[in-house]
Every structure is written in structure tokens, then in C-alpha cells.
Tab-separated table of C-alpha atoms in Angstrom:
chain	number	residue	atom	x	y	z
R	1237	MET	CA	22.754	-5.299	35.212
R	1238	PRO	CA	21.407	-7.754	35.734
R	1239	GLY	CA	19.131	-9.939	32.882
R	1240	GLN	CA	20.718	-7.496	29.983
R	1241	PRO	CA	21.866	-8.506	26.974
R	1242	ASN	CA	25.832	-8.693	27.099
R	1243	VAL	CA	27.626	-5.544	25.760
R	1244	THR	CA	30.328	-6.497	23.154
R	1245	ALA	CA	33.140	-4.204	21.897
R	1246	VAL	CA	31.890	-1.374	19.623
R	1247	ARG	CA	33.369	0.827	16.612
R	1248	ALA	CA	33.593	4.485	17.439
R	1249	PRO	CA	32.311	6.290	15.225
R	1250	ALA	CA	29.198	3.609	14.443
R	1251	ARG	CA	29.722	1.709	11.477
R	1252	SER	CA	26.952	-0.779	11.372
R	1253	GLU	CA	23.547	-0.206	12.227
R	1254	GLY	CA	19.804	-0.416	11.572
R	1255	VAL	CA	17.900	2.132	9.553
R	1256	GLY	CA	14.686	1.995	10.128
R	1257	SER	CA	11.793	-0.578	11.674
R	1258	LEU	CA	12.000	-4.258	11.932
R	1259	LEU	CA	9.665	-6.568	10.858
R	1260	ARG	CA	6.933	-7.835	13.922
R	1261	PRO	CA	6.686	-11.166	14.583
R	1262	PRO	CA	3.541	-12.621	13.912
R	1263	PRO	CA	1.644	-12.830	17.399
R	1264	LEU	CA	2.741	-8.611	17.301
R	1265	LYS	CA	1.623	-8.066	13.624
R	1266	ALA	CA	-1.541	-9.636	14.295
R	1267	MET	CA	-2.510	-7.125	17.149
R	1268	PHE	CA	-1.597	-4.650	15.175
R	1269	ASP	CA	-3.782	-5.650	12.708
R	1270	ARG	CA	-6.480	-6.082	14.775
R	1271	ILE	CA	-6.471	-3.483	17.148
R	1272	TYR	CA	-5.369	-0.664	14.428
R	1273	SER	CA	-7.030	-1.761	10.715
R	1274	PRO	CA	-10.837	-0.111	11.492
R	1275	HIS	CA	-9.173	3.068	11.457
R	1276	SER	CA	-7.370	5.421	9.134
R	1277	SER	CA	-5.115	7.583	10.732
R	1278	HIS	CA	-2.936	5.148	13.092
R	1279	VAL	CA	-2.696	7.351	16.433
R	1280	ALA	CA	-3.498	5.566	19.656
R	1281	ALA	CA	-5.459	8.628	20.760
R	1282	LEU	CA	-8.228	8.326	17.928
R	1283	LEU	CA	-8.381	4.515	19.456
R	1284	THR	CA	-12.280	3.194	20.852
R	1285	GLU	CA	-11.821	2.375	24.933
R	1286	PRO	CA	-11.925	-1.094	24.167
R	1287	GLU	CA	-8.883	-0.631	21.481
R	1288	GLN	CA	-7.233	1.127	24.076
R	1289	ALA	CA	-7.557	-1.344	26.596
R	1290	ALA	CA	-5.792	-3.863	24.379
R	1291	LEU	CA	-2.931	-1.862	24.071
R	1292	SER	CA	-1.505	-3.181	27.199
R	1293	GLU	CA	-1.237	-6.719	26.122
R	1294	LEU	CA	0.256	-5.449	22.677
R	1295	ASN	CA	2.706	-3.698	24.644
R	1296	ASP	CA	3.276	-7.054	26.376
R	1297	ILE	CA	4.148	-8.362	23.364
R	1298	ALA	CA	6.143	-5.703	22.075
R	1299	GLU	CA	8.676	-5.821	24.895
R	1300	GLN	CA	9.237	-9.223	24.595
R	1301	ALA	CA	9.637	-8.801	20.505
R	1302	ILE	CA	12.405	-5.924	21.278
R	1303	ARG	CA	14.130	-7.110	24.183
R	1304	ASP	CA	14.777	-10.277	21.526
R	1305	ALA	CA	15.226	-8.185	18.360
R	1306	VAL	CA	18.295	-6.505	20.799
R	1307	SER	CA	19.859	-9.353	21.805
R	1308	ARG	CA	19.932	-9.939	17.660
R	1309	GLN	CA	21.438	-7.026	16.921
R	1310	ILE	CA	24.156	-6.786	19.749
R	1311	ALA	CA	24.855	-11.257	18.625
R	1312	LEU	CA	25.115	-9.335	14.955
R	1313	GLY	CA	27.860	-7.597	16.108
R	1314	LEU	CA	26.081	-3.953	15.791
R	1315	ASP	CA	27.611	-0.667	17.059
R	1316	VAL	CA	24.085	0.398	17.182
R	1317	VAL	CA	20.891	-1.338	18.405
R	1318	THR	CA	17.264	0.355	18.077
R	1319	ASP	CA	14.104	-1.362	19.585
R	1320	GLY	CA	13.390	-1.692	15.959
R	1321	GLU	CA	10.167	0.394	16.437
R	1322	LEU	CA	8.036	-2.741	17.510
R	1323	ARG	CA	5.630	-0.802	19.940
R	1324	ARG	CA	4.266	1.752	17.088
R	1325	ALA	CA	1.397	1.286	15.024
R	1326	HIS	CA	3.932	3.008	12.336
R	1327	TYR	CA	7.583	5.214	12.217
R	1328	VAL	CA	5.452	8.731	12.333
R	1329	ASN	CA	4.420	7.789	15.890
R	1330	SER	CA	6.405	9.052	17.899
R	1331	LEU	CA	5.784	12.063	17.163
R	1332	PHE	CA	1.764	11.880	17.084
R	1333	ASP	CA	0.766	9.224	19.974
R	1334	GLY	CA	2.671	11.828	21.995
R	1335	LEU	CA	0.189	14.617	20.906
R	1336	SER	CA	-3.440	15.793	21.361
R	1337	GLY	CA	-5.525	17.934	19.694
R	1338	LEU	CA	-5.515	15.418	16.138
R	1339	ALA	CA	-8.571	13.901	14.553
R	1340	GLU	CA	-8.478	10.992	11.252
R	1341	SER	CA	-7.486	11.571	8.273
R	1342	GLU	CA	-8.308	10.931	4.430
R	1343	VAL	CA	-5.943	9.363	2.827
R	1344	PRO	CA	-4.028	11.703	0.700
R	1345	GLU	CA	-4.149	12.540	-2.654
R	1346	PHE	CA	-0.411	13.077	-3.561
R	1347	PHE	CA	0.914	9.665	-2.923
R	1348	ALA	CA	-1.869	8.438	-5.704
R	1349	GLY	CA	0.043	5.571	-7.953
R	1350	ASP	CA	2.708	4.772	-4.827
R	1351	GLU	CA	0.538	2.435	-2.593
R	1352	ASP	CA	3.704	0.452	-1.842
R	1353	VAL	CA	5.722	3.972	-0.837
R	1354	ALA	CA	2.861	5.576	1.014
R	1355	PRO	CA	2.717	6.058	4.507
R	1356	PRO	CA	-0.506	5.941	6.573
R	1357	PRO	CA	-2.548	8.807	6.405
R	1358	GLU	CA	-1.608	11.137	9.171
R	1359	PRO	CA	-3.919	12.802	11.181
R	1360	ILE	CA	-5.197	16.278	10.946
R	1361	ALA	CA	-4.725	18.812	13.541
R	1362	ARG	CA	-8.044	19.552	14.639
R	1363	GLU	CA	-7.225	21.543	18.025
R	1364	ARG	CA	-4.120	23.306	18.845
R	1365	LEU	CA	-1.801	20.290	18.930
R	1366	ARG	CA	-0.295	19.548	23.311
R	1367	VAL	CA	2.318	17.470	24.157
R	1368	VAL	CA	0.657	14.965	26.495
R	1369	SER	CA	3.037	12.328	26.609
R	1370	ASN	CA	6.359	10.723	25.154
R	1371	PRO	CA	6.784	7.714	23.779
R	1372	LEU	CA	10.290	8.687	22.235
R	1373	ALA	CA	11.208	8.948	25.620
R	1374	GLN	CA	9.485	6.133	26.544
R	1375	GLU	CA	11.609	4.744	24.469
R	1376	VAL	CA	14.638	5.109	25.155
R	1377	ALA	CA	13.690	4.553	28.534
R	1378	PHE	CA	12.778	0.865	27.781
R	1379	LEU	CA	16.269	0.020	25.829
R	1380	ARG	CA	18.259	2.362	28.513
R	1381	SER	CA	16.479	-0.324	30.582
R	1382	ILE	CA	17.617	-4.238	29.153
R	1383	THR	CA	20.837	-2.825	27.538
R	1384	ASP	CA	23.935	-0.742	28.250
R	1385	HIS	CA	24.992	-1.072	24.094
R	1386	PRO	CA	24.726	2.368	22.023
R	1387	CYS	CA	21.137	2.425	20.704
R	1388	LYS	CA	19.514	4.941	19.009
R	1389	VAL	CA	15.658	6.033	18.094
R	1390	ALA	CA	14.124	7.927	15.408
R	1391	ILE	CA	11.370	10.629	15.176
R	1392	GLN	CA	9.871	12.319	12.128
R	1393	THR	CA	11.179	15.505	11.163
R	1394	PRO	CA	9.374	18.430	10.698
R	1395	SER	CA	9.951	19.441	7.157
R	1396	SER	CA	7.985	16.275	6.157
R	1397	LEU	CA	4.649	18.651	7.450
R	1398	PHE	CA	5.753	20.870	4.715
R	1399	PHE	CA	4.135	17.787	2.536
R	1400	PRO	CA	0.597	18.504	1.105
R	1401	ALA	CA	-0.397	15.016	2.782
R	1402	ALA	CA	-0.411	16.826	6.085
R	1403	ARG	CA	-3.374	18.341	7.554
R	1404	TYR	CA	-4.134	20.774	9.430
R	1405	ASP	CA	-7.911	22.533	10.271
R	1406	ALA	CA	-7.270	26.489	9.262
R	1407	ALA	CA	-9.234	27.605	11.330
R	1408	THR	CA	-6.827	26.533	13.957
R	1409	TYR	CA	-3.384	26.890	11.702
R	1410	PRO	CA	-3.999	29.715	8.891
R	1411	THR	CA	-0.982	29.138	7.740
R	1412	ARG	CA	1.553	25.917	6.786
R	1413	ASP	CA	4.021	28.010	8.289
R	1414	ALA	CA	2.298	28.185	12.086
R	1415	PHE	CA	1.827	24.642	11.439
R	1416	VAL	CA	5.033	23.700	10.756
R	1417	ASP	CA	6.399	25.998	13.646
R	1418	GLU	CA	4.000	24.258	15.956
R	1419	ILE	CA	5.321	21.326	15.260
R	1420	VAL	CA	8.847	22.276	15.364
R	1421	ALA	CA	8.177	23.044	18.914
R	1422	VAL	CA	6.629	19.951	19.755
R	1423	VAL	CA	9.453	17.750	18.055
R	1424	LYS	CA	12.165	19.991	20.418
R	1425	GLU	CA	9.982	19.124	23.655
R	1426	LEU	CA	9.689	14.829	22.623
R	1427	VAL	CA	13.724	15.137	21.170
R	1428	ALA	CA	14.736	17.636	24.689
R	1429	GLY	CA	12.482	14.724	26.780
R	1430	ALA	CA	14.036	12.125	25.104
R	1431	ILE	CA	17.700	13.156	25.658
R	1432	ALA	CA	16.620	13.217	29.256
R	1433	ALA	CA	15.722	9.742	29.320
R	1434	GLY	CA	19.339	8.546	28.313
R	1435	ALA	CA	18.960	9.117	24.395
R	1436	ARG	CA	22.547	9.754	23.141
R	1437	CYS	CA	22.029	8.895	18.581
R	1438	ILE	CA	18.204	10.617	17.495
R	1439	GLN	CA	17.654	9.681	13.890
R	1440	PHE	CA	15.105	11.901	11.774
R	1441	ASP	CA	12.914	9.994	9.601
R	1442	TYR	CA	11.109	11.320	6.504
R	1443	PRO	CA	12.736	14.401	5.627
R	1444	LEU	CA	11.391	16.472	3.140
R	1445	PHE	CA	14.449	17.034	0.995
R	1446	PRO	CA	14.056	13.554	-1.354
R	1447	ALA	CA	10.946	14.373	-2.652
R	1448	MET	CA	11.959	17.763	-3.531
R	1449	ALA	CA	14.595	16.372	-5.251
R	1450	ASP	CA	12.572	13.849	-7.534
R	1451	PRO	CA	11.509	16.347	-10.387
R	1452	ASP	CA	7.916	14.498	-10.528
R	1453	LYS	CA	7.018	14.394	-6.634
R	1454	ARG	CA	8.374	18.385	-6.670
R	1455	ASP	CA	5.861	19.431	-8.980
R	1456	GLU	CA	2.923	18.092	-6.862
R	1457	LEU	CA	4.515	19.153	-3.850
R	1458	LEU	CA	4.124	23.159	-5.479
R	1459	ALA	CA	1.205	22.573	-7.339
R	1460	GLY	CA	-1.385	24.986	-7.053
R	1461	SER	CA	1.235	26.752	-4.665
R	1462	ASP	CA	2.975	30.815	-5.162
R	1463	VAL	CA	5.895	29.280	-2.968
R	1464	ASP	CA	9.113	28.411	-5.197
R	1465	PHE	CA	11.694	26.192	-4.520
R	1466	ASP	CA	14.163	28.040	-3.116
R	1467	ALA	CA	11.641	29.518	-0.981
R	1468	ILE	CA	9.891	26.523	0.734
R	1469	LEU	CA	13.535	24.603	0.524
R	1470	SER	CA	14.261	27.183	2.791
R	1471	LYS	CA	11.984	26.773	4.950
R	1472	ALA	CA	12.484	23.095	5.262
R	1473	LEU	CA	16.099	23.570	6.455
R	1474	ALA	CA	14.994	26.133	8.640
R	1475	ALA	CA	12.450	23.492	10.219
R	1476	ASP	CA	14.520	20.895	10.866
R	1477	ASN	CA	17.831	23.119	11.576
R	1478	ALA	CA	15.575	24.412	14.599
R	1479	VAL	CA	15.238	21.289	16.154
R	1480	LEU	CA	19.216	20.252	15.767
């Protein structure tokens, strides 16, 4: 297609690809800092009107950065390329930017002392979650418009919502299981939309299982709960498998 990066020979199965986000160019990083720094949760729907208006400028900068990143990945010989998640405030936003019913959240205590690896606080579900847009499908559509090279996008796993850091209003979701069930339905809808937009490779991010393999984090995860390790592991596996 005109204007697309040249497609090089790729290996099947793929043997080289990026795992996570790419570094933002300085102008893009400055835009993110300016728009999102006043907020605890990095969710587009929670921005003020002036901040919302600035998103279109941010998106223009991000799209050029994505074009450059995709060209660079192809030139380096990667079998699968990504958009570097360069239009997301945080990697979880392929999920949360598509939902209504969210509010700002306090910084979770679960990651106290681990600031280097802690994500920003996830928003709290104050109302029943509803899909109002599909950021994942939008990322796929843009990638497909600029290259025929194999590409992938990533979305947060439902199992990650078993973390104590995941917040929901008990008046809306009486149990964590009910909250995760809603997330399963939401993620299935977003993934289906991404596939319809042309996705052939979707990466699941931030699953619960590495934390459950760490004895210290596992103890924190289960503290004050009457659910034992095997029970929560089974629920987490079932949640992710429901989407798969």
C-alpha cells in the first residue's frame, strides 16, 4: 500500500517481537505529563474538558511516533511489530479507556515499597461497567493502515483484577467474583472487536500468576481473605481462559 513501510520476510512461527511499551519521544512524553499529571488514575474519560481537547494533539504526535516505531522495528528485522502502546497513558488503558462507570482511585497499598514496579492506581468502578469505545480495535486499525507486517496488540488480563489494588464499589458489585465476571465480559467484547479490526495476535498483560508465585506477594494477596491459594488460582485461570 502507498506510504506503508516495506514488508520484509518474516519467520513463522515468529521468533522476534517486542514485549511491552516503547520509550516515548520527548514531545509525546511532555504531552502525556501535561495532560495526565493532575490525576491519580490514567483514564481518558476522567480528564477535564481542556485536557480532553488536548488529546487530539497528543494523538497526532503519537501517530507519527508510531509510524516511526513501526518502520524501525521492520528495519531491525522483527517478525512481529507493535505500536509501542504510544497512544496509551499506561498499558492498562486498552481496557479502561473503553469503559464508562469509572472514577479516580486512591494509590493502592498493595505495592507499598515497590514504587519502581507499581502501576498507577487503577480506577474504581462506581457504576456498572459499560463498553463505550474500543481502544484496542482502534490501535489495530491504525497499525493495519500503515503496514502489512504481522503486528500485535496487548490488553490487561481479567485475572489481574483479583489483585487487592483493583477497586470496585460494593454497592455495584457485591463480590470480587461479580466484578471479575463483568471484566471477563468486557475484555471478550474488546478482543472480539480487535479481531474484527484485523488483529491476529493479542498479548495478555499483567496476569495474576507471577504474583502468586512470589511467596511474599502471595501472602499479601490472600491476607484477610477466607479464600485459599488453590481457590483463587482456579478462579484466575477460569477468568483468563474464558476470554481465550
